[in-house]
Amino acid sequence: MPVIFSTEIDHATMQAGDFRVTTASGKTGEIQCVTLLPATDGGELRTVLLVGEFGNADTDPPVKVEIAGVNGGVKSGHWVE
């Protein structure tokens, strides 16, 4: 699942634990890894790809992504629905 930020992310500090995905039923998805690939050039490091199990797209889709840690200047407590 791609998550796009308005600023570049510090890839050296980014971890799967920095993000939390919640499904429509309120369950927390299991993030296996996060990556900025295929972006490799400066100015492109704004899209984080979350890889994992985030619910069933038909019966229990993901509805919210929270920032659970501090990463590259993005403070915890922010979320996207």
Coordinates of N, CA, C and O in Angstrom, one line a residue:
M1 N 0.8 -1.2 0.0 CA 0.0 0.0 0.0 C 0.9 1.2 0.0 O 1.7 1.4 0.9
P2 N 0.8 2.1 -1.0 CA 1.6 3.3 -1.0 C 1.1 4.4 -0.1 O -0.2 4.6 -0.1
V3 N 1.9 5.1 0.6 CA 1.6 6.2 1.4 C 2.5 7.4 0.9 O 3.7 7.3 1.0
I4 N 1.8 8.5 0.5 CA 2.6 9.6 -0.1 C 2.6 10.8 0.9 O 1.6 11.2 1.4
F5 N 3.8 11.3 1.2 CA 4.0 12.4 2.1 C 4.3 13.6 1.4 O 4.8 13.6 0.2
S6 N 4.1 14.8 2.0 CA 4.4 16.1 1.3 C 5.9 16.4 1.4 O 6.3 17.3 0.6
T7 N 6.7 15.7 2.2 CA 8.1 16.0 2.3 C 8.8 14.6 2.2 O 8.2 13.6 2.3
E8 N 10.1 14.7 1.9 CA 10.9 13.5 1.8 C 11.1 12.8 3.2 O 11.0 13.4 4.2
I9 N 11.2 11.5 3.1 CA 11.3 10.7 4.3 C 12.7 10.2 4.5 O 13.4 9.9 3.5
D10 N 13.2 10.2 5.7 CA 14.6 9.8 6.0 C 14.6 8.3 6.0 O 14.2 7.6 7.0
H11 N 15.0 7.7 4.9 CA 15.0 6.2 4.8 C 15.9 5.5 5.8 O 15.7 4.4 6.1
A12 N 16.9 6.2 6.3 CA 17.8 5.6 7.3 C 17.2 5.2 8.6 O 17.6 4.4 9.3
T13 N 16.1 5.9 8.9 CA 15.4 5.7 10.2 C 14.0 5.0 10.0 O 13.4 4.7 11.0
M14 N 13.6 4.9 8.8 CA 12.2 4.3 8.6 C 12.2 2.8 9.0 O 13.1 2.0 8.6
Q15 N 11.1 2.4 9.7 CA 10.9 1.1 10.1 C 9.4 0.7 9.9 O 8.6 1.6 10.0
A16 N 9.1 -0.6 9.8 CA 7.8 -1.0 9.7 C 6.9 -0.6 10.9 O 5.8 -0.3 10.8
G17 N 7.6 -0.5 12.1 CA 6.9 -0.2 13.3 C 6.5 1.3 13.4 O 5.8 1.7 14.3
D18 N 7.0 2.1 12.4 CA 6.6 3.5 12.4 C 5.2 3.7 11.8 O 4.6 4.9 11.9
F19 N 4.6 2.7 11.3 CA 3.3 2.8 10.7 C 2.3 1.8 11.3 O 2.7 0.7 11.7
R20 N 1.0 2.2 11.3 CA 0.0 1.3 11.7 C -1.2 1.4 10.8 O -1.7 2.5 10.5
V21 N -1.7 0.3 10.2 CA -2.8 0.2 9.3 C -4.0 -0.4 10.1 O -3.9 -1.5 10.7
T22 N -5.2 0.3 10.0 CA -6.4 -0.2 10.7 C -7.4 -0.5 9.6 O -7.6 0.3 8.7
T23 N -8.1 -1.6 9.8 CA -9.1 -2.0 8.9 C -10.5 -1.5 9.3 O -10.7 -0.9 10.4
A24 N -11.5 -1.7 8.5 CA -12.9 -1.2 8.7 C -13.4 -1.7 10.0 O -14.2 -1.1 10.7
S25 N -13.0 -3.0 10.4 CA -13.5 -3.6 11.6 C -12.8 -3.2 12.8 O -13.1 -3.6 13.9
G26 N -11.7 -2.4 12.6 CA -10.9 -2.0 13.8 C -9.7 -2.8 14.0 O -8.9 -2.5 15.0
K27 N -9.5 -3.8 13.3 CA -8.3 -4.7 13.4 C -7.0 -3.9 12.9 O -7.1 -3.1 12.0
T28 N -5.9 -4.3 13.5 CA -4.6 -3.7 13.1 C -3.9 -4.6 12.1 O -3.8 -5.8 12.4
G29 N -3.6 -4.1 10.9 CA -2.9 -4.9 9.9 C -1.5 -5.3 10.3 O -0.9 -4.6 11.2
E30 N -0.9 -6.3 9.7 CA 0.4 -6.7 10.0 C 1.4 -6.2 8.9 O 1.3 -6.7 7.8
I31 N 2.2 -5.2 9.3 CA 3.2 -4.7 8.3 C 4.4 -5.5 8.4 O 5.1 -5.7 9.4
Q32 N 4.8 -6.1 7.2 CA 6.0 -6.9 7.2 C 7.3 -6.1 6.9 O 8.3 -6.4 7.4
C33 N 7.1 -5.1 6.0 CA 8.3 -4.3 5.7 C 7.8 -3.0 5.1 O 6.6 -2.9 4.6
V34 N 8.7 -2.0 5.1 CA 8.4 -0.7 4.4 C 9.6 -0.4 3.5 O 10.7 -0.8 3.8
T35 N 9.4 0.3 2.4 CA 10.4 0.6 1.5 C 10.1 1.9 0.7 O 8.9 2.2 0.6
L36 N 11.1 2.5 0.2 CA 11.0 3.7 -0.6 C 11.2 3.3 -2.1 O 11.0 4.1 -3.0
L37 N 11.6 2.1 -2.3 CA 11.9 1.6 -3.7 C 10.6 1.6 -4.5 O 9.5 1.3 -4.0
P38 N 10.6 1.9 -5.8 CA 11.8 2.0 -6.6 C 12.4 3.4 -6.6 O 13.4 3.6 -7.4
A39 N 11.9 4.4 -5.9 CA 12.5 5.7 -5.8 C 13.9 5.6 -5.3 O 14.2 5.0 -4.2
T40 N 14.9 6.2 -6.0 CA 16.3 6.2 -5.5 C 16.9 7.6 -5.6 O 18.0 7.8 -5.1
D41 N 16.3 8.6 -6.3 CA 16.8 9.9 -6.5 C 16.3 10.9 -5.5 O 15.1 10.8 -5.0
G42 N 17.1 11.9 -5.2 CA 16.6 13.0 -4.3 C 15.3 13.6 -4.9 O 15.2 13.7 -6.1
G43 N 14.4 14.0 -4.1 CA 13.2 14.6 -4.6 C 12.1 13.6 -4.8 O 10.9 13.9 -4.9
E44 N 12.5 12.3 -4.8 CA 11.5 11.2 -5.0 C 11.1 10.5 -3.7 O 10.2 9.7 -3.7
L45 N 11.9 10.8 -2.7 CA 11.7 10.0 -1.5 C 10.6 10.4 -0.6 O 10.7 10.7 0.6
R46 N 9.4 10.4 -1.2 CA 8.2 10.8 -0.5 C 7.1 9.7 -0.4 O 6.1 9.8 0.3
T47 N 7.3 8.7 -1.2 CA 6.3 7.6 -1.3 C 6.8 6.4 -0.5 O 7.8 5.8 -1.0
V48 N 6.2 6.0 0.5 CA 6.5 4.8 1.3 C 5.6 3.7 0.9 O 4.4 3.8 0.9
L49 N 6.2 2.5 0.5 CA 5.4 1.4 0.2 C 5.3 0.5 1.5 O 6.3 0.0 2.0
L50 N 4.1 0.3 2.0 CA 3.9 -0.6 3.1 C 3.5 -2.0 2.5 O 2.6 -2.1 1.7
V51 N 4.2 -3.0 3.0 CA 4.0 -4.4 2.6 C 3.5 -5.2 3.7 O 4.2 -5.2 4.8
G52 N 2.4 -5.9 3.6 CA 1.9 -6.8 4.6 C 0.5 -7.2 4.4 O -0.1 -7.1 3.3
E53 N -0.2 -7.7 5.5 CA -1.6 -8.1 5.4 C -2.4 -7.0 6.1 O -2.3 -6.7 7.2
F54 N -3.3 -6.4 5.2 CA -4.1 -5.2 5.7 C -5.6 -5.5 5.6 O -6.4 -4.5 5.5
G55 N -6.0 -6.7 5.7 CA -7.4 -7.0 5.7 C -7.9 -7.4 4.3 O -7.1 -7.3 3.3
N56 N -9.1 -7.8 4.2 CA -9.7 -8.3 2.9 C -10.3 -7.1 2.2 O -11.1 -6.3 2.8
A57 N -9.9 -6.8 0.9 CA -10.4 -5.7 0.2 C -11.9 -5.6 0.1 O -12.5 -4.5 0.0
D58 N -12.6 -6.7 0.1 CA -14.0 -6.8 -0.1 C -14.8 -6.7 1.3 O -15.8 -6.0 1.4
T59 N -14.3 -7.4 2.3 CA -15.1 -7.5 3.5 C -14.5 -6.7 4.7 O -15.2 -6.4 5.6
D60 N -13.2 -6.4 4.7 CA -12.6 -5.7 5.8 C -11.4 -4.9 5.3 O -10.3 -5.1 5.6
P61 N -11.7 -3.9 4.4 CA -10.6 -3.1 3.8 C -9.8 -2.2 4.8 O -10.4 -1.8 5.8
P62 N -8.6 -1.8 4.4 CA -7.9 -0.9 5.3 C -8.5 0.5 5.1 O -9.0 0.9 4.0
V63 N -8.7 1.2 6.2 CA -9.4 2.5 6.2 C -8.5 3.6 6.8 O -8.9 4.8 6.6
K64 N -7.4 3.3 7.5 CA -6.7 4.3 8.2 C -5.2 3.9 8.3 O -4.9 2.7 8.6
V65 N -4.3 4.8 8.0 CA -2.9 4.6 8.2 C -2.4 5.7 9.2 O -2.6 6.9 9.0
E66 N -1.8 5.2 10.3 CA -1.3 6.1 11.3 C 0.2 6.1 11.3 O 0.8 5.1 11.0
I67 N 0.8 7.2 11.7 CA 2.2 7.3 11.9 C 2.4 7.0 13.4 O 2.0 7.7 14.3
A68 N 3.0 5.8 13.7 CA 3.2 5.4 15.0 C 4.5 5.7 15.6 O 4.7 5.6 16.8
G69 N 5.4 6.2 14.8 CA 6.8 6.6 15.3 C 7.2 7.9 14.7 O 6.4 8.5 13.8
V70 N 8.3 8.4 15.0 CA 8.8 9.7 14.4 C 9.7 9.3 13.3 O 10.6 8.5 13.5
N71 N 9.5 9.8 12.1 CA 10.3 9.4 11.0 C 10.5 10.5 10.0 O 9.6 11.1 9.4
G72 N 11.7 10.9 9.9 CA 12.1 11.9 8.9 C 11.3 13.2 9.0 O 11.0 13.9 8.1
G73 N 11.1 13.6 10.3 CA 10.4 14.9 10.5 C 8.9 14.8 10.5 O 8.2 15.7 10.8
V74 N 8.3 13.6 10.2 CA 6.9 13.4 10.3 C 6.6 12.9 11.7 O 7.1 11.9 12.1
K75 N 5.8 13.6 12.5 CA 5.6 13.3 13.9 C 4.5 12.2 14.0 O 3.6 12.1 13.2
S76 N 4.6 11.5 15.1 CA 3.7 10.5 15.4 C 2.3 11.1 15.7 O 2.2 12.3 16.0
G77 N 1.3 10.3 15.6 CA -0.1 10.8 15.9 C -0.8 11.3 14.6 O -2.0 11.5 14.7
H78 N -0.2 11.4 13.5 CA -0.8 11.8 12.3 C -1.4 10.6 11.6 O -0.9 9.5 11.7
W79 N -2.5 10.8 10.9 CA -3.1 9.6 10.2 C -3.7 10.1 8.9 O -4.0 11.3 8.7
V80 N -4.0 9.1 8.0 CA -4.7 9.3 6.8 C -5.8 8.3 6.7 O -5.6 7.2 7.0
E81 N -7.0 8.8 6.3 CA -8.1 7.9 6.1 C -8.5 7.8 4.7 O -8.3 8.7 3.9

